[in-house]
Coordinates of C-alpha atoms in Angstrom, one line a residue:
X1 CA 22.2 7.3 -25.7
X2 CA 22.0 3.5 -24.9
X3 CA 18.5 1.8 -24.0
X4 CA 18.0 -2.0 -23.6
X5 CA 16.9 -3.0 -26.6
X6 CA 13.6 -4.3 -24.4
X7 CA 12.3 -1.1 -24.7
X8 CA 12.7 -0.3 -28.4
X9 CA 8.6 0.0 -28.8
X10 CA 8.5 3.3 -26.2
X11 CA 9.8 5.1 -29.8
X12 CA 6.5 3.7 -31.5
X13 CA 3.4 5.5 -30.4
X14 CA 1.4 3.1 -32.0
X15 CA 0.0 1.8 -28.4
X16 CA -2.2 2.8 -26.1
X17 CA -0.8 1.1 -22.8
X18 CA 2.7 0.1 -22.4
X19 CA 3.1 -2.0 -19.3
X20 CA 6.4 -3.2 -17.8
X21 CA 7.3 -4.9 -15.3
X22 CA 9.6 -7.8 -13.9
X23 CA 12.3 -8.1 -11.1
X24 CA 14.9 -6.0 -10.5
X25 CA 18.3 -4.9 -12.5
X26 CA 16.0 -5.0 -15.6
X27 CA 17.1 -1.2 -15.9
X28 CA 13.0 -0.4 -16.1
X29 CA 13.0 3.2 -14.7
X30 CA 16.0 4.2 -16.1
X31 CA 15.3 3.2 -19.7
X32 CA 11.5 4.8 -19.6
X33 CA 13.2 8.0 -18.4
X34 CA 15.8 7.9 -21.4
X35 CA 13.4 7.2 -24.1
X36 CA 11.1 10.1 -22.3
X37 CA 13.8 12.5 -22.7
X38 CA 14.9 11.7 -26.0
X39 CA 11.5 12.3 -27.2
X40 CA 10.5 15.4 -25.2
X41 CA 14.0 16.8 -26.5
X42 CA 13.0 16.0 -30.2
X43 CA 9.2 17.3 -30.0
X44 CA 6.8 19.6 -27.8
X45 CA 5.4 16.8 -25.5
X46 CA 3.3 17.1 -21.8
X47 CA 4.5 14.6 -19.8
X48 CA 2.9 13.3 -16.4
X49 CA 4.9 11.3 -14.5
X50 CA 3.0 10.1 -11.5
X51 CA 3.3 7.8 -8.4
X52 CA 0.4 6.7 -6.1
X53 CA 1.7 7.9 -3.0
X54 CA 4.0 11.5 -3.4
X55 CA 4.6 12.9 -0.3
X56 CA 7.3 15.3 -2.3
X57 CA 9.2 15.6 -5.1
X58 CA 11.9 14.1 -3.7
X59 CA 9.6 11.1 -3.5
X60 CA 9.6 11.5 -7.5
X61 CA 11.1 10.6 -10.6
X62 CA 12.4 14.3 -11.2
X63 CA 15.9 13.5 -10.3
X64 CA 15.9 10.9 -12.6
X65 CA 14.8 12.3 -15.4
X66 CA 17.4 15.4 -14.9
X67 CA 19.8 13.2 -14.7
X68 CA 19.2 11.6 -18.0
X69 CA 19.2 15.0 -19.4
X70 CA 22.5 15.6 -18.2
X71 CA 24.1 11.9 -19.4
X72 CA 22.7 12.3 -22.5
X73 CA 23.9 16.3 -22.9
X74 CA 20.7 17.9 -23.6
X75 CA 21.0 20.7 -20.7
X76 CA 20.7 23.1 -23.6
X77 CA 17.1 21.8 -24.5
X78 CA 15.8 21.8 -21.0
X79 CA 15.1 23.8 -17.8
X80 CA 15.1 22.5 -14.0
X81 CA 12.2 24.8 -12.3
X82 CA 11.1 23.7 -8.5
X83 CA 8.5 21.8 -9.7
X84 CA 8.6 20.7 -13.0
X85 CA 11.3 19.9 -15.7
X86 CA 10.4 22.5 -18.8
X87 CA 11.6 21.9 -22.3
X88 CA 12.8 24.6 -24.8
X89 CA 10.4 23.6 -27.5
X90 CA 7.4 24.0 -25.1
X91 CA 6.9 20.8 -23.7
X92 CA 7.5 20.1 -19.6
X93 CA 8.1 17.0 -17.5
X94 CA 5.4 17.3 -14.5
X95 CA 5.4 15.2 -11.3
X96 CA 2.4 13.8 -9.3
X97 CA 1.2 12.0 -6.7
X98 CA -2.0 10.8 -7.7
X99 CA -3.5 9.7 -4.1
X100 CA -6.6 11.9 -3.0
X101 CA -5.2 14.6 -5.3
X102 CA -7.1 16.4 -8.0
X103 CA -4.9 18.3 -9.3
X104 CA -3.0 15.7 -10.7
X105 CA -5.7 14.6 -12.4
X106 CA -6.1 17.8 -13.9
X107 CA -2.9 17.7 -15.0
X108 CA -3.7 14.9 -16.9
X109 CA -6.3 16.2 -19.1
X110 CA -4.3 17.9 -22.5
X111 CA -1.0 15.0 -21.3
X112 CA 0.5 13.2 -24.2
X113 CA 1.9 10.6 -21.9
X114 CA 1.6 9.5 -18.7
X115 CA 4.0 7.6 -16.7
X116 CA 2.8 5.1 -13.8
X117 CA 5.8 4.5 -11.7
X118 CA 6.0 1.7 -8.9
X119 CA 2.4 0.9 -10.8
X120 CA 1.8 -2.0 -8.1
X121 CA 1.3 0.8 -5.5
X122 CA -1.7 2.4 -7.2
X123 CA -5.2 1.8 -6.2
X124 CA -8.1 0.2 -8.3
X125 CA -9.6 3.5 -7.7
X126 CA -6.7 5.4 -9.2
X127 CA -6.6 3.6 -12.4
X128 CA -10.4 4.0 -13.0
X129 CA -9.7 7.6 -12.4
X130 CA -6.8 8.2 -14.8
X131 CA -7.4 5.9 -17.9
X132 CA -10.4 7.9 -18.8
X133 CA -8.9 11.4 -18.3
X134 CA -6.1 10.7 -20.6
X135 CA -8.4 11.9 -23.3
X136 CA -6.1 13.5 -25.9
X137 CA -5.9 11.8 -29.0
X138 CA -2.9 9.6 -29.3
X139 CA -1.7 9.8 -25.6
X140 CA -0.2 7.0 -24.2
X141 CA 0.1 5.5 -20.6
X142 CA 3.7 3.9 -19.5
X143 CA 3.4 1.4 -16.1
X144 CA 6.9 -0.1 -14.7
X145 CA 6.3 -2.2 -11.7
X146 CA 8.0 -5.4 -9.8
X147 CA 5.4 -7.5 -9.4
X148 CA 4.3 -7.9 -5.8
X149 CA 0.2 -9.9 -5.6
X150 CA -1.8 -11.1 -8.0
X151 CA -4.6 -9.6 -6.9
X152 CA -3.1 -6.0 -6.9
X153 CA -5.0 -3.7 -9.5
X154 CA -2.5 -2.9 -11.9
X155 CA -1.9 -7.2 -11.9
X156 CA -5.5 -7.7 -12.3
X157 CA -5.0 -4.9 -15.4
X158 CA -3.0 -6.1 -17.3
X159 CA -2.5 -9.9 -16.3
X160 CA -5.7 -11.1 -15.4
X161 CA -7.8 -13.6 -16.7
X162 CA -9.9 -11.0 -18.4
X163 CA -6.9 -10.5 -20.6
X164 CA -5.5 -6.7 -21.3
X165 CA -7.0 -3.5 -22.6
X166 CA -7.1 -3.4 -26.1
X167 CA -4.2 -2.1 -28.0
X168 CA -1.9 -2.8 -25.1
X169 CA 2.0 -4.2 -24.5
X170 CA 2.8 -6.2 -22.1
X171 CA 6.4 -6.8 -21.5
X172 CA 8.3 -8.6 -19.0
X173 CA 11.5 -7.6 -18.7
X174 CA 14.4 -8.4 -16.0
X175 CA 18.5 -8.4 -15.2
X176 CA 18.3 -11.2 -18.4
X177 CA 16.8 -8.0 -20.6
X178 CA 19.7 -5.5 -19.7
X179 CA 22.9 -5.8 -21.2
X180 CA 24.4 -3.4 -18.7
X181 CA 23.4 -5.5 -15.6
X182 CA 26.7 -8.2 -15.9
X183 CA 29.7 -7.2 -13.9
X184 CA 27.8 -5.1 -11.7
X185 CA 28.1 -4.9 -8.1
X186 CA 24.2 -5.2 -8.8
X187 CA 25.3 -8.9 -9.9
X188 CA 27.4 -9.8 -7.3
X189 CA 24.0 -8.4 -4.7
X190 CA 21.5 -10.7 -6.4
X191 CA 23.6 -14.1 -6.9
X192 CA 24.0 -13.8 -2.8
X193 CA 20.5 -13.1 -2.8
X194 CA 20.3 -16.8 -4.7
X195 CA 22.3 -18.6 -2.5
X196 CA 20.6 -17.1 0.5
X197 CA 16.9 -17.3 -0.4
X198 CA 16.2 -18.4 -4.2
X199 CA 12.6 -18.4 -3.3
X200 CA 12.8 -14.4 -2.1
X201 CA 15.2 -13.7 -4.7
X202 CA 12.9 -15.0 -7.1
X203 CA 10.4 -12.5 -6.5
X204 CA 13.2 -9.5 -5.8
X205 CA 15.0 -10.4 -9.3
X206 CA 13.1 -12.6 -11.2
X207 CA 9.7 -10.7 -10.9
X208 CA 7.8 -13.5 -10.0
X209 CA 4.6 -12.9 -7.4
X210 CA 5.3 -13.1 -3.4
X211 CA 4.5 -16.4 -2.5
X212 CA 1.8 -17.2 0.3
X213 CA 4.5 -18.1 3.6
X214 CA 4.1 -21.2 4.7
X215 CA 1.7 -21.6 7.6
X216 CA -0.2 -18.2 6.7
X217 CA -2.9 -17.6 8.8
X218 CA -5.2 -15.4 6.4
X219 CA -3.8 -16.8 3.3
X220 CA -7.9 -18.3 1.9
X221 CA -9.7 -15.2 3.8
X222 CA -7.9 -12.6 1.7
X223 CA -8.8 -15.0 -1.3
X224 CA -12.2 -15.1 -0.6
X225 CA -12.0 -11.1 -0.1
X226 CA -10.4 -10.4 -3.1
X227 CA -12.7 -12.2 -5.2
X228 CA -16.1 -11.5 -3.5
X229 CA -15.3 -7.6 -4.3
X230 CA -14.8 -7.3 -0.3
X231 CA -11.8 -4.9 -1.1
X232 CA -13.4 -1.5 -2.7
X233 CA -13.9 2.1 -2.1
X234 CA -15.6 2.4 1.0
X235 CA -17.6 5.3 2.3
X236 CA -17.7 6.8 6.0
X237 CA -21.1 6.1 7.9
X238 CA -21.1 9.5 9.6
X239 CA -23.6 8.6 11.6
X240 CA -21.5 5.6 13.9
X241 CA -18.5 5.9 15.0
X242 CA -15.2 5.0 13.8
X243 CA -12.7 2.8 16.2
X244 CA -9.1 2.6 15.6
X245 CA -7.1 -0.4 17.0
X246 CA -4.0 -0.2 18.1
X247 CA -0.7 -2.9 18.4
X248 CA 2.0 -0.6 20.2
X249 CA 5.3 -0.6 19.8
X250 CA 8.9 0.4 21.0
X251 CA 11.6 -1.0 19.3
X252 CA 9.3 -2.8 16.6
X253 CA 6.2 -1.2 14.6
X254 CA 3.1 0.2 15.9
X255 CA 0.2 -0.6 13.7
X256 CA -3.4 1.4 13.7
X257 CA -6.4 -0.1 12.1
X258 CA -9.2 1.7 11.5
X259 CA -12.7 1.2 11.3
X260 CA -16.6 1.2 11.5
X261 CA -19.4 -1.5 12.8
X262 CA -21.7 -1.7 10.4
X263 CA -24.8 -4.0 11.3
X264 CA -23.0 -7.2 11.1
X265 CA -19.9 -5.9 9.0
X266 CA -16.4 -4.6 10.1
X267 CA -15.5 -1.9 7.6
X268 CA -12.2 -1.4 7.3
X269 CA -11.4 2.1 6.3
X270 CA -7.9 3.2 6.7
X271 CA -4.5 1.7 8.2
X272 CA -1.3 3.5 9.9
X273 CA 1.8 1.9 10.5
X274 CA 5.3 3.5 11.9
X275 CA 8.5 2.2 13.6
X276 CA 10.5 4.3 16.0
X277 CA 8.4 7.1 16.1
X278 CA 7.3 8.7 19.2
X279 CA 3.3 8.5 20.1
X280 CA 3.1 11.9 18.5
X281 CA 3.7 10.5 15.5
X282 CA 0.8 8.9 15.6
X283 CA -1.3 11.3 17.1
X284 CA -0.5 13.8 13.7
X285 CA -1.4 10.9 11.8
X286 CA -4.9 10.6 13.2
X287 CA -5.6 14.4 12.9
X288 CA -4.3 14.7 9.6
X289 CA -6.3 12.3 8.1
X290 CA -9.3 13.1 9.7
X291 CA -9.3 10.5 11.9
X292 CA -8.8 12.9 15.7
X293 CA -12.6 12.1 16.6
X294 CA -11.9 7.9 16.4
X295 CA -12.4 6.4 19.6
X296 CA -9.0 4.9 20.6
X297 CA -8.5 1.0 22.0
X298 CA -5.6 0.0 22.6
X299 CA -3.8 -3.2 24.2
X300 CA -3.8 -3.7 27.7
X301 CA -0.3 -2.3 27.8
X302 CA -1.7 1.0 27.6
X303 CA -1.9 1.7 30.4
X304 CA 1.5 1.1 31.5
X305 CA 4.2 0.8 28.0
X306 CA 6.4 4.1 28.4
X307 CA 6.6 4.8 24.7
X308 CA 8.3 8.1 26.0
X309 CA 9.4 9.7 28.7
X310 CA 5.5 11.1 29.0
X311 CA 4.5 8.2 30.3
X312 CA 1.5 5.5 29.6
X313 CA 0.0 5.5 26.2
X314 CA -3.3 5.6 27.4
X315 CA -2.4 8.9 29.9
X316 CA -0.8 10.8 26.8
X317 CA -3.6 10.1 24.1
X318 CA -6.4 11.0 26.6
X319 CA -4.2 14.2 27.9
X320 CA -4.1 15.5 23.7
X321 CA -7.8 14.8 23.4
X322 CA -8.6 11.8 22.7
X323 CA -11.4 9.6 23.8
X324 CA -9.6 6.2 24.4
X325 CA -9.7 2.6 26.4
X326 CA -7.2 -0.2 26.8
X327 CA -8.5 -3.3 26.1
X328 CA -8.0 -6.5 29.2
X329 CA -5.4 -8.8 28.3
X330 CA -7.2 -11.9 26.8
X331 CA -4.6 -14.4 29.1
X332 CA -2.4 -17.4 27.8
X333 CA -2.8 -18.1 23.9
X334 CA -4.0 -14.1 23.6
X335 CA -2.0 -14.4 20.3
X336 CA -4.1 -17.4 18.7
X337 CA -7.1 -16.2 20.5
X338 CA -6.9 -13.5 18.0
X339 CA -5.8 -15.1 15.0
X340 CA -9.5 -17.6 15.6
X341 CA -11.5 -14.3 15.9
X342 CA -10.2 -12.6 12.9
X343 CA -10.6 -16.0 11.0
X344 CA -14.3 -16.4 12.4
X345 CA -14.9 -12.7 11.5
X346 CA -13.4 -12.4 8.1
X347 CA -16.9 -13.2 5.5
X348 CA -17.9 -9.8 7.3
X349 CA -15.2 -7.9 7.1
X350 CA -15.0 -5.1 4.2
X351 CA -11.5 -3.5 3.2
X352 CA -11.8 0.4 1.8
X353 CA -9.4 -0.4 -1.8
X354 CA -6.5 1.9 -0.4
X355 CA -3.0 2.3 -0.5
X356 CA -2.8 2.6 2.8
X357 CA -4.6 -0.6 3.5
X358 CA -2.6 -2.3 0.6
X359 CA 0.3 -2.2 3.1
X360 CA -2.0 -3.4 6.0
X361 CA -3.0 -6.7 4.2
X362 CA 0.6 -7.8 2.4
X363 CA 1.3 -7.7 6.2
X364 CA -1.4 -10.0 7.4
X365 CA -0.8 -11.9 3.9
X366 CA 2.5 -12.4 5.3
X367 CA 1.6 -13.3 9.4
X368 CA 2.2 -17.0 9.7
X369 CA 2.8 -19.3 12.2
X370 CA 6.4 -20.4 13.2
X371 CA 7.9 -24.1 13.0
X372 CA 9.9 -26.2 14.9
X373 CA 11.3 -27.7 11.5
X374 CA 12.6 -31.0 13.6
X375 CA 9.3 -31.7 15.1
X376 CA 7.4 -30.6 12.6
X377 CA 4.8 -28.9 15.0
X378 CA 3.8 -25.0 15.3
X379 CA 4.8 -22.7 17.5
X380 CA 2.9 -20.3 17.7
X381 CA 2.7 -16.9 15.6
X382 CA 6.2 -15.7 14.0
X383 CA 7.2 -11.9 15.7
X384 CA 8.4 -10.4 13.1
X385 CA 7.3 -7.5 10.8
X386 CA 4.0 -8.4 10.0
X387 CA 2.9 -9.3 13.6
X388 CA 2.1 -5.8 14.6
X389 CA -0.1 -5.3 12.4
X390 CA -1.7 -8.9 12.8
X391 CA -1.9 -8.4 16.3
X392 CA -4.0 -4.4 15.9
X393 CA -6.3 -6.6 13.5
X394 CA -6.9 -9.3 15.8
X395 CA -7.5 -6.9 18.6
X396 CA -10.0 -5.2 16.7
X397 CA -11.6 -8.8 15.8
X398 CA -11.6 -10.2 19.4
X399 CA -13.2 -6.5 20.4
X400 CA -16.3 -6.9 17.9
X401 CA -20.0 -7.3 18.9
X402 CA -22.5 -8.6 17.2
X403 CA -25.4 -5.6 17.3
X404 CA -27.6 -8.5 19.2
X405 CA -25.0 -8.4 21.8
X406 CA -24.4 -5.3 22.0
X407 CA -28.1 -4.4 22.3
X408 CA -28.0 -7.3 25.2
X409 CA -24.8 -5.0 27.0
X410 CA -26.6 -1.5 26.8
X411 CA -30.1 -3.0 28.5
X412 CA -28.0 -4.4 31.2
X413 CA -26.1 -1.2 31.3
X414 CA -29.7 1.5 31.1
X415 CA -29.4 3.4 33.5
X416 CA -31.5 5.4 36.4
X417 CA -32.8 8.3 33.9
X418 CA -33.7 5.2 31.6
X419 CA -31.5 6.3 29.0
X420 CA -29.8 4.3 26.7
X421 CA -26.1 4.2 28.0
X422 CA -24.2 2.6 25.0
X423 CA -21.4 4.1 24.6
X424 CA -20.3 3.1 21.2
X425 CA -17.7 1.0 22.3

């Protein structure tokens, strides 16, 4: 049974938090799964090993940890069920996604250890939830993450300016930590990966944080939002209505944003993104998370992008249900037409703290224009994979009304029964 020797203090329960993380090939998931095993072999333990986002257990750690039972010869000690791993001695291995799920956080409550994996994906609002239900005395949390933002909660945990919870360890840990990495064709992978991009292998092996592209767009706004508190849990006004903006796509990504006009705030409450998927796709996606009642805008190309052999966009939305409207094209320069709304409308705009939305903003972290390196000029936005979702976002910033302006629309619009005809949109 060999572990780096990195991870020698997961034998000494003497912590509350142990927090790992670094690039890859520092043999992180593998070794916490080892030293789980060992110790669940050896004594009765609970063990919750949890992920953000679970869509099923093949999304898990399960395999894994089977799979150290079987290199290290304890099948006799241990039991594969469907959904958990049991132990002979009474202890079990359970496996959750903790993302609008309460019965994982149920789970939780009697656990002697629980197991964070890919700890950069969970939400602020999932840590809040799960540090205080780990009640039992001398239970332990275990994060392993490759460092992706600063600002992401489990970063702003553990290596913020704040400092760490008390009776914490923090441990980076890397390829340069795991004596098994040389000779691998893991090697070989990241010194290409060097020569190819030293700044992106950095990040990818060496652990460090993704660095702001050159020529971002959003790069100070998402500053600002992060530390004015702009990203949190965000509630539904069920009262107005909730828009989702589209960016459609064939061969590349479509991107939906969703969200509310509040007053004079944009409330951003929920993100979808796909590639390759037919329009159906997306259609499940609004009704399964609640979402089937959101008035639908999308680009002009609505009304005419075959995304199927159903036809326009626009046609197949409004034939399943839904109430929807393509958007005018905004002419030459739409692209930085959107790109100056979005930057004029940020200090309004309010991000619900999800994982969902996590992916949304690495993307428009990430949109930034494109050079002519000879010239030295810009050229215009970069299409690549986080345009689609920068170009949804813009759409739903060059769409916004001021309520002054929209109250100016609906008197212009009142009509002969001198009702209010505002429409929401």
């Amino acid at each position: 049974m060999e572990i780096p020797g990195a991870f020698r203090d997961l034998f000494d329960p003497q912590y509350r938090d142990y927090a790992y993380y670094g690039g890859r090939g520092g043999a992180k998931s593998h070794s916490i799964a080892g030293a789980l095993v060992i110790q669940a072999a050896a004594n009765p333990m609970r063990i919750v090993c949890a992920r953000e986002i679970q869509e099923s257990l093949k999304d898990s750690v399960k395999q894994l940890i089977e799979d150290k039972i079987s290199d290290y010869g304890l099948e006799d000690h241990f039991e594969a069920l469907r959904d958990e791993t049991r132990a002979k001695n009474g202890g079990r291995f359970a496996y959750k996604g903790m993302w609008r799920n309460p019965d994982a956080l149920k789970s939780l409550e009697g656990a002697d250890v629980f197991w964070g994996e890919e700890a950069n994906r969970f939400s602020g609002r999932s840590i809040r939830l799960i540090r205080p239900t780990m009640r039992k005395p001398g239970s332990r949390m275990i994060w392993s993450w490759n460092p992706e933002f600063d600002h992401d909660p489990i970063d702003k945990l553990f290596r913020g300016p704040a400092g760490p919870p008390p009776n914490s360890l923090i441990r980076e840990v890397s390829y340069k930590d795991n004596p098994f990495f040389a000779g691998t064709p893991l090697q070989a992978e990241m010194e290409h990966d060097y020569r190819a991009n030293a700044s992106m292998a950095e990040h990818v092996w060496g652990g460090a944080y993704v660095q702001a592209m050159e020529g971002a767009y959003y790069a100070s706004q998402l500053r600002d939002a992060r530390e004015e508190g702009r990203i949190t849990p965000l509630a539904v006004d069920p009262i107005l209505p909730v828009r989702a903006y589209w960016d459609l796509g064939y061969r590349d990504a479509t991107a939906i944003w969703l969200c509310q006009f509040v007053g004079r705030e944009v409330r951003v409450l929920d993100y979808i993104e796909g590639r390759g998927q037919q329009l159906g796709y997306y259609m499940a996606a609004l009704n399964d998370r609640g979402w089937g009642r959101a008035h639908q805008f999308l680009p002009h190309d609505g009304k005419n992008i075959t995304v199927t052999s159903s036809g326009a966009a626009e046609h197949q939305l409004r034939v399943a249900g839904f109430t929807v409207q393509s958007i005018p094209n905004q002419g030459k320069g739409a692209a930085l037409q959107r790109v100056q709304a979005a930057r004029r409308l940020f200090p309004s705009i309010w991000f619900n703290d999800t994982p969902t939305i996590a992916g949304g903003l690495k993307a428009l972290a990430a949109y930034h224009e494109r050079q002519d390196e000879n010239r030295n000029v810009g050229l215009g936005p970069e299409h690549d994979w986080a345009s689609d979702p920068a170009d949804a976002f813009g759409l739903m910033c060059i769409h916004y009304r001021d309520p002054q302006s929209m109250y100016d629309d609906a008197e212009e619009r009142h009509d002969d029964a001198g009702r209010n005809s505002v429409t929401g949109y």
